[in-house]
CSV table of C-alpha atoms in Angstrom, one decimal:
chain,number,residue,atom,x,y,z
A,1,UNK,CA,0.0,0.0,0.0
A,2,UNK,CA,0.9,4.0,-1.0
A,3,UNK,CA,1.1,4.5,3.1
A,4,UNK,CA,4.3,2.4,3.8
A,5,UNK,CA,6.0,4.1,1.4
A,6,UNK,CA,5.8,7.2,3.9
A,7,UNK,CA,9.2,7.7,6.0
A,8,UNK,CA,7.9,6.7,9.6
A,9,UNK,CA,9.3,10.1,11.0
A,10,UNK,CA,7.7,12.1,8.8
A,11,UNK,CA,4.6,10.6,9.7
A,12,UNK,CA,5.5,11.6,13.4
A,13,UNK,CA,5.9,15.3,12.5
A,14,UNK,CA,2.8,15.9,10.3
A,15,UNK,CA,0.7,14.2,13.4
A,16,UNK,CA,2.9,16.6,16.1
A,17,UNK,CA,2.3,19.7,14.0
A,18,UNK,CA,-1.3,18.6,13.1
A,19,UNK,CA,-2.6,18.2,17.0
A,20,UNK,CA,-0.7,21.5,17.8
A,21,UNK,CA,-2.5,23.7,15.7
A,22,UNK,CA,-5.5,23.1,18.0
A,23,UNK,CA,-8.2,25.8,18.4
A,24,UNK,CA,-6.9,27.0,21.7
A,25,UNK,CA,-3.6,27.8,20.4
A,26,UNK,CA,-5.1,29.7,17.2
A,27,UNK,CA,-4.3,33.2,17.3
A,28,UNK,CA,-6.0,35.5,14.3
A,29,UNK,CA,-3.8,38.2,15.2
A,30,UNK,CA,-0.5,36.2,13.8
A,31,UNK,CA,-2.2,36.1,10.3
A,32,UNK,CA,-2.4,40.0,10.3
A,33,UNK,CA,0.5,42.5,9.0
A,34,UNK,CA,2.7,44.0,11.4
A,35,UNK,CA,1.6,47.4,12.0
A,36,UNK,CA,3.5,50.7,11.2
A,37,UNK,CA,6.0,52.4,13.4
A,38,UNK,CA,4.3,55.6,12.8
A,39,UNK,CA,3.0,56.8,16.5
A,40,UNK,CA,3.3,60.6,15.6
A,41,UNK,CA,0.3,60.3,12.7
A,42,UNK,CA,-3.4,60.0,13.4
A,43,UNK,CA,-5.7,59.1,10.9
A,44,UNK,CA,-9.2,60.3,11.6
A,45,UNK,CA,-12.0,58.0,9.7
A,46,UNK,CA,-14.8,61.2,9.4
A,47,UNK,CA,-17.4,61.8,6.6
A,48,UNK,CA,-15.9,63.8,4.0
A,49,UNK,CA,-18.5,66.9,3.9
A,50,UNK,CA,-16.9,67.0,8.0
A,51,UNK,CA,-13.3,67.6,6.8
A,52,UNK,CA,-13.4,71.1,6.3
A,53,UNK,CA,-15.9,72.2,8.4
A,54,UNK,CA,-15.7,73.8,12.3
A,55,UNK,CA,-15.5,70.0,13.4
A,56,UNK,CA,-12.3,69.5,11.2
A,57,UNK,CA,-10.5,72.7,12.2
A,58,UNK,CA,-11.1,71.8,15.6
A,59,UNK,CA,-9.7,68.3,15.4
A,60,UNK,CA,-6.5,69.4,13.3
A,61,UNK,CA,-6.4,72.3,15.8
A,62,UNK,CA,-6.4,70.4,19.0
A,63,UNK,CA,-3.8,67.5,17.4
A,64,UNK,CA,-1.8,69.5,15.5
A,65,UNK,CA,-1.2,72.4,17.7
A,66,UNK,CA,2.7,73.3,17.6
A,67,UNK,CA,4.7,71.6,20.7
A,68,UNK,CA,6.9,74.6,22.3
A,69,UNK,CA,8.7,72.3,24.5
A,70,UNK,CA,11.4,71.5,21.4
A,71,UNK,CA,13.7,73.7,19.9
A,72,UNK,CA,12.7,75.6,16.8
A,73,UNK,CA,11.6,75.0,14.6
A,74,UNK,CA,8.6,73.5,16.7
A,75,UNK,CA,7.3,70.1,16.0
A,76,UNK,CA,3.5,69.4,15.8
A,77,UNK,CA,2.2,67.2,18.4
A,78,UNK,CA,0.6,64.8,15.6
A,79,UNK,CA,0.4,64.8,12.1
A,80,UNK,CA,-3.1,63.9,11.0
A,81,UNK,CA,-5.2,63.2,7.9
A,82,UNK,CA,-8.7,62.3,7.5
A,83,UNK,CA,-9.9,59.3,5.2
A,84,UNK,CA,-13.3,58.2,4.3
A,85,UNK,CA,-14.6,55.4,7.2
A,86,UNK,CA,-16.0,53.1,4.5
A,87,UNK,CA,-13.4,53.7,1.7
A,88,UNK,CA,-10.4,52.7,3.9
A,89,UNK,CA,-7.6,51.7,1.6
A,90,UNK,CA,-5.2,48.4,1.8
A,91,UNK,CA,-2.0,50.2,2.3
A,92,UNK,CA,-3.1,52.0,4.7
A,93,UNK,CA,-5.1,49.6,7.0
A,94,UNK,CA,-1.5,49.3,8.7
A,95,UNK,CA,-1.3,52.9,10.1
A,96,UNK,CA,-0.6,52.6,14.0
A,97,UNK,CA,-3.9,54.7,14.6
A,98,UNK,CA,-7.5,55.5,13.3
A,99,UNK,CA,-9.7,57.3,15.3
A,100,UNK,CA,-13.5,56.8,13.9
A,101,UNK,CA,-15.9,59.7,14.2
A,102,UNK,CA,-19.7,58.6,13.2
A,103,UNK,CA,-22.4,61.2,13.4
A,104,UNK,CA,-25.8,60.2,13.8
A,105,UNK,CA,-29.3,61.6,15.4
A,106,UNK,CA,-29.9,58.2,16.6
A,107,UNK,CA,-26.7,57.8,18.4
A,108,UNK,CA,-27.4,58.3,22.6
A,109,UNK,CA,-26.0,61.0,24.5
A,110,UNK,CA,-22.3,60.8,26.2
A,111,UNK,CA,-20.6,57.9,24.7
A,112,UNK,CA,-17.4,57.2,26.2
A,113,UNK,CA,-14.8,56.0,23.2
A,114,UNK,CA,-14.7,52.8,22.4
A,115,UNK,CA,-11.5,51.4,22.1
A,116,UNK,CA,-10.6,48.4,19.8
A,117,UNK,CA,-7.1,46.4,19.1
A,118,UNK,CA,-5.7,44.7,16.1
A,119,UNK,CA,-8.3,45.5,13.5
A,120,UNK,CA,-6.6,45.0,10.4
A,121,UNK,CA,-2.8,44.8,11.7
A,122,UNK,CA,-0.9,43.4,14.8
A,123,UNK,CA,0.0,46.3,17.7
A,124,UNK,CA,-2.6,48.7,16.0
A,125,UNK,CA,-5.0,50.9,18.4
A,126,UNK,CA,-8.9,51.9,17.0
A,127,UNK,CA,-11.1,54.8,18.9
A,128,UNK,CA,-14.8,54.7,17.7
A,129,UNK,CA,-16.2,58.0,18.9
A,130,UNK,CA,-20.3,58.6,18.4
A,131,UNK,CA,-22.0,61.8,18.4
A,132,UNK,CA,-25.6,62.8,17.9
A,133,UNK,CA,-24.3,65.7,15.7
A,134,UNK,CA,-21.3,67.7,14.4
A,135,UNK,CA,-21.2,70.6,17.0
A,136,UNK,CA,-22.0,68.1,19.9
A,137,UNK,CA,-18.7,66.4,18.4
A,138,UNK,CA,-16.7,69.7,18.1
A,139,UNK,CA,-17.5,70.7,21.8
A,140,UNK,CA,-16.1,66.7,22.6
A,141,UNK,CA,-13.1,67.8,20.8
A,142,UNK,CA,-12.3,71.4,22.4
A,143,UNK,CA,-13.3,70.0,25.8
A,144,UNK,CA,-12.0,66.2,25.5
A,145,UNK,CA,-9.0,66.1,23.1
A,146,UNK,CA,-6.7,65.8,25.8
A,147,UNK,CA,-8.4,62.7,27.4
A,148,UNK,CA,-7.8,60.9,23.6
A,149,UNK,CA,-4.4,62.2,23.5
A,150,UNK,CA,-3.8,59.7,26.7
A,151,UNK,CA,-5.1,56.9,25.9
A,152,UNK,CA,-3.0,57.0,22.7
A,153,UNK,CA,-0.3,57.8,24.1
A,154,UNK,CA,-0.1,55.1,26.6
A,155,UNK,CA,-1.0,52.5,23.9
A,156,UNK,CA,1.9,54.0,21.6
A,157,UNK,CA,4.7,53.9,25.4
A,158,UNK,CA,3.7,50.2,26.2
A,159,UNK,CA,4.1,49.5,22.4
A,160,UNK,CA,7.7,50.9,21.9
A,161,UNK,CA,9.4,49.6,25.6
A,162,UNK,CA,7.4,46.6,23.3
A,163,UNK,CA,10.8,46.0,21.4
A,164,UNK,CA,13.3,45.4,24.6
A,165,UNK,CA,13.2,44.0,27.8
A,166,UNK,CA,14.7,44.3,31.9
A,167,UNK,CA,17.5,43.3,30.5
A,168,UNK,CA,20.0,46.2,29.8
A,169,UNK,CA,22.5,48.3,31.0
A,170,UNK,CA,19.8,50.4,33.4
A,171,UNK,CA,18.1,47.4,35.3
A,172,UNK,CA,21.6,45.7,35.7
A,173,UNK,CA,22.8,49.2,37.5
A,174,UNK,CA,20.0,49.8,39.4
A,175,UNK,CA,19.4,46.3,40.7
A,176,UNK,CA,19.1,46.7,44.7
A,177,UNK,CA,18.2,50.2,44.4
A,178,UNK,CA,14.7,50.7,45.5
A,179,UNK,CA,13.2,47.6,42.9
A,180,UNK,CA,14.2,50.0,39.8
A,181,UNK,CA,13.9,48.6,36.7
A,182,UNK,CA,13.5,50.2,33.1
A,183,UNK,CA,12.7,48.1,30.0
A,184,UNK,CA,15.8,49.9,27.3
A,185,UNK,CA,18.1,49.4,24.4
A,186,UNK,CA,20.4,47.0,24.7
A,187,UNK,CA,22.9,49.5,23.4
A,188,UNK,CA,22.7,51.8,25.8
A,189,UNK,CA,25.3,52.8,28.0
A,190,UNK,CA,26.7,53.8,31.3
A,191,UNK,CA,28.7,57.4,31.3
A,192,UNK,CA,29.0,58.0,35.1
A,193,UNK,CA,27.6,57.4,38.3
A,194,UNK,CA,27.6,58.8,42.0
A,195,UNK,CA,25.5,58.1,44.8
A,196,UNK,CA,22.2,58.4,44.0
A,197,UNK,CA,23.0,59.4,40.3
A,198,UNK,CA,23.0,57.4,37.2
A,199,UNK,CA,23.6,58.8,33.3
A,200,UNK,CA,23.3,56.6,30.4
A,201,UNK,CA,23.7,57.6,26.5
A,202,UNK,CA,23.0,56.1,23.4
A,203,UNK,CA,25.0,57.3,20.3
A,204,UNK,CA,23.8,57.0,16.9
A,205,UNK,CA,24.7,58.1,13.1
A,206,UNK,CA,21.4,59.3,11.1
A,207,UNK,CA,22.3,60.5,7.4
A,208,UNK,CA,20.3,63.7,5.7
A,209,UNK,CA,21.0,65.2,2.5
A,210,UNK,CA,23.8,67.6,4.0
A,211,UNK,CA,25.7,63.7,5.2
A,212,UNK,CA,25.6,62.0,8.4
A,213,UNK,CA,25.3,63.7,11.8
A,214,UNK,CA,25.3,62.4,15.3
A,215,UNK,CA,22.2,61.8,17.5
A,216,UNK,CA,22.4,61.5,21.5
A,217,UNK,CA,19.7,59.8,23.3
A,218,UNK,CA,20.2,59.8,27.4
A,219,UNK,CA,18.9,58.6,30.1
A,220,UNK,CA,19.2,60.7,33.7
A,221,UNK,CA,18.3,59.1,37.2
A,222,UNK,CA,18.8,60.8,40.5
A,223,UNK,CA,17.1,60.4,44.0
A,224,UNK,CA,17.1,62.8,47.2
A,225,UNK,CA,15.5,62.5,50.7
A,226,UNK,CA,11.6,63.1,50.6
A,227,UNK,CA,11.0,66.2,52.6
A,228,UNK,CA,7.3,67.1,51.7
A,229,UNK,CA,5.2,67.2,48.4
A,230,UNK,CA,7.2,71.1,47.8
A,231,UNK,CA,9.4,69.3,46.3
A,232,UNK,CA,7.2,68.4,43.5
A,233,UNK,CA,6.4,72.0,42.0
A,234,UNK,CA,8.0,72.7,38.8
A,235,UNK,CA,10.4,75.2,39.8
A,236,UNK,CA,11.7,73.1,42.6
A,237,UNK,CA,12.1,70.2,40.4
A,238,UNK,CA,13.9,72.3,37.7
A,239,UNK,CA,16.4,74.1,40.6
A,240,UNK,CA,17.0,70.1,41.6
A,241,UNK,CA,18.0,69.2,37.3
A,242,UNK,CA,19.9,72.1,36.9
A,243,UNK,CA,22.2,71.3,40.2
A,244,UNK,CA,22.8,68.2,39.2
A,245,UNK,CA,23.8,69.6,35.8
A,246,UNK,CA,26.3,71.9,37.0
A,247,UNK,CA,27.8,68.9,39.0
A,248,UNK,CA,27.4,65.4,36.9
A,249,UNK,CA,26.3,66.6,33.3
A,250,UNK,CA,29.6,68.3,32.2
A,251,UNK,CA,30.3,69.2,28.3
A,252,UNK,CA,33.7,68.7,26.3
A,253,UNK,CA,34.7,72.0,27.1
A,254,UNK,CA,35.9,73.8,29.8
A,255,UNK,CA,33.2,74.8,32.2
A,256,UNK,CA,30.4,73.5,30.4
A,257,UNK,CA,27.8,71.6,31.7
A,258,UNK,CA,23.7,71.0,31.2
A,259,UNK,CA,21.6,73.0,32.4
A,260,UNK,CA,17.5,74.0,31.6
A,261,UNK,CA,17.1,76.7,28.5
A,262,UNK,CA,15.3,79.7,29.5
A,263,UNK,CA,14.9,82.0,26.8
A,264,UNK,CA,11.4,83.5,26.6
A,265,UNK,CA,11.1,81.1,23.3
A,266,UNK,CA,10.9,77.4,24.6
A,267,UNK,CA,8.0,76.9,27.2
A,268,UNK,CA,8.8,74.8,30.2
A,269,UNK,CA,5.5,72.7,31.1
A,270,UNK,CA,4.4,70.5,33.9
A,271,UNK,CA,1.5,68.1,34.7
A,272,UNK,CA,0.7,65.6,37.7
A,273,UNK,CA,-1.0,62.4,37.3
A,274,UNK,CA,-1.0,58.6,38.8
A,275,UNK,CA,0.9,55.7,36.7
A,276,UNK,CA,0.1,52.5,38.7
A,277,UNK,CA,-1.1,54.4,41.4
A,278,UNK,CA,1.5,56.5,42.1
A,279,UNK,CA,1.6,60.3,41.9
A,280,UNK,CA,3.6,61.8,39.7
A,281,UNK,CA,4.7,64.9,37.8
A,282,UNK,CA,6.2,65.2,34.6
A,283,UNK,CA,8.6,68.7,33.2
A,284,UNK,CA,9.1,68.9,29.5
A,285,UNK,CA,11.5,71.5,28.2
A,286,UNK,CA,14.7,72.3,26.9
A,287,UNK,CA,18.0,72.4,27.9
A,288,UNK,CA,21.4,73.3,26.5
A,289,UNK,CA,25.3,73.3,27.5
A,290,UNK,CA,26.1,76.4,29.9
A,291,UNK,CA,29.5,77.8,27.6
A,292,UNK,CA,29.0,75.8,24.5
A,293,UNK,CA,26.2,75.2,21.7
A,294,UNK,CA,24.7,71.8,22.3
A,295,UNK,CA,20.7,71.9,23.3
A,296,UNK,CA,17.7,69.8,22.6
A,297,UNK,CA,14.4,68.5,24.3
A,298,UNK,CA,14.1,66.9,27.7
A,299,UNK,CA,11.4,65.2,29.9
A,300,UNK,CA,11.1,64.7,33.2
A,301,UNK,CA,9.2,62.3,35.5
A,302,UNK,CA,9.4,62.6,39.3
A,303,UNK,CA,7.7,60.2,41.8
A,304,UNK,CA,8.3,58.5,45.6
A,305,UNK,CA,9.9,55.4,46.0
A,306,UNK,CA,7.6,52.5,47.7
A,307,UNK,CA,8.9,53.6,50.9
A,308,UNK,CA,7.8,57.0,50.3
A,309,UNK,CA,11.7,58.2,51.9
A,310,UNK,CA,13.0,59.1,48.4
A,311,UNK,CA,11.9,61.5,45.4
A,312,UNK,CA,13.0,59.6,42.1
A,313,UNK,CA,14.0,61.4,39.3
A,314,UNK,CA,14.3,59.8,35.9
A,315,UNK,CA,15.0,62.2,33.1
A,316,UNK,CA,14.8,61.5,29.0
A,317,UNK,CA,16.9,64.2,26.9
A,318,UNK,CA,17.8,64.4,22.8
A,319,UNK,CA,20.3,66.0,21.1
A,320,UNK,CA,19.6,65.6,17.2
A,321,UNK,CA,20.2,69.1,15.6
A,322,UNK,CA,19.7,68.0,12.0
A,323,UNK,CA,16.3,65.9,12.9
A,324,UNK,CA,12.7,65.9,14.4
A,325,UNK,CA,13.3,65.1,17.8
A,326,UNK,CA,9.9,64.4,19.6
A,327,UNK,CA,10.1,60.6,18.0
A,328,UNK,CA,13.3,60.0,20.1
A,329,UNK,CA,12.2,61.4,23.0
A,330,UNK,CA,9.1,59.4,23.1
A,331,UNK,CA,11.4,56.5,22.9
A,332,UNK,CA,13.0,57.9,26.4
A,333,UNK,CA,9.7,58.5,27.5
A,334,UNK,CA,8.4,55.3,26.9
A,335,UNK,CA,12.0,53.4,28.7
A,336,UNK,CA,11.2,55.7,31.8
A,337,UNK,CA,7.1,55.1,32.1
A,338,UNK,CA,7.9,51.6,32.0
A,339,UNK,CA,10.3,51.7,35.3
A,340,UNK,CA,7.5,53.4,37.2
């Protein structure tokens, strides 16, 4: 008979990878395309006769607006688009995020957004919103647009600390040290520590049309005694960063050292809120080399150790004079919300 002819060990391996691929172990997700990269584009899925009207202005005002925590020439917060929601092309059904705004009399008052996962790629985040009409939808956005803003950008944090792991240079440091641990880049490295201070950096070579140029990615973690919550406003955090500049985050040159850029052109912002229920506050700005020319974006997060005896500091910075910074510094961002 046909069957003897079969090799007996192939036999054995057809049957193994035939009872493996049991409905428990099916995941539909595997069989979708890996999903874009692009976490600083939005594409908003609104009827076309919306697009230019109040309701469009006020979405591309309130996701577009110009972010005066980076060096000029300011980035915007979001690059956006709108597409039809029913005329959704193939290439790009693999854009990180869609945000779907339907408009209907029908629809009930106060919907909270619906949030969906993995539609058409792997890693991909979907927001239905669902209005009774256009102005009730542009009052969502002028009131609300923060509130999306967070939810995507916690999906798009967990997905980049995504691509590494605990192990790096940062947990390996910091092991014993109040339970710190940071999901990073493997290739980042230790520049210098001192009790209770830690620096890392991460050197890359980008290439542009003028040739290749350096990029500096850093890391910055620092603790003090907890005194009382003072010690979270914004000015007291900043006098804290720029004394530890002066004394750990020396330049090349003589005399030079980091230190935060107040020039009446960068803003300097801060907001408080709980990760994992823990308070904290985060500082974006921008900083530059006291007696040279170096400068980029930073941001800061600040919260107590478990104990509550120590105020951590863990600090993100780029230095990328030839390129759009805000993508690296998300990266930072993402390596430091993941420690907390």
């Amino acid at each position: 008979m046909f069957i003897k002819l079969i090799n007996p060990y192939l036999l054995l391996i057809i049957m193994v990878l035939f009872n493996s691929c049991s409905d428990d172990d099916y995941n539909p997700n595997l069989l979708k395309p890996k999903t874009k990269n692009n976490y600083g584009e939005i594409l908003f899925g609104l009827e076309k006769k919306y697009w230019k009207s109040d309701l469009g202005k006020q979405i591309e005002n309130s996701f577009e607006r110009l972010v005066k925590t980076t060096p000029l020439p300011f980035e915007k917060e979001y690059e956006i688009d709108f597409v039809v929601p029913n005329k959704i092309l193939k290439n790009i059904k693999n854009n990180n995020c869609f945000v779907f705004i339907d408009i209907d009399k029908h629809h009930p008052n106060n919907m909270a957004p619906i949030i969906k996962q993995n539609l058409w790629s792997r890693n991909q985040i979907i927001i239905e919103l669902k209005f009774k009409s256009s102005d009730i939808a542009q009052q969502y956005f002028q009131k609300n647009a923060n509130e999306l803003k967070s939810i995507i950008k916690d999906f798009n944090l967990k997905k980049i600390a995504e691509r590494w792991s605990f192990q790096n240079n940062i947990s390996n440091e910091l092991k014993g040290e109040n339970s710190l641990k940071f999901k990073a880049s493997k290739k980042i490295t230790l520049n210098k520590k001192n009790k209770n201070f830690w620096w890392w950096s991460q050197l890359e070579i980008q290439k542009d049309q003028n040739g290749s140029h350096e990029i500096q990615k850093g890391i910055i973690i620092y603790q003090s005694p907890y005194i009382n919550k003072n010690q979270f406003q914004k000015n007291n955090i900043l006098k804290c960063r720029d004394s530890i500049g002066e004394k750990f985050l020396l330049g090349k040159k003589n005399n030079s050292y980091m230190v935060t850029s107040k020039n009446g052109i960068n803003e300097i912002t801060d907001s408080s809120f709980y990760i994992n229920n823990k308070y904290v506050k985060m500082v974006n700005g921008c900083w530059r080399m006291q007696n040279d020319k170096m400068g980029g974006p930073f941001v800061s997060y600040s919260w107590l150790n478990h104990n509550k005896t120590k105020i951590i500091t863990a600090e993100g910075y780029v230095y990328a004079p030839n390129f759009e910074k805000l993508k690296y510094l998300r990266e930072l961002e993402s390596t430091i919300v993941s420690g907390i």
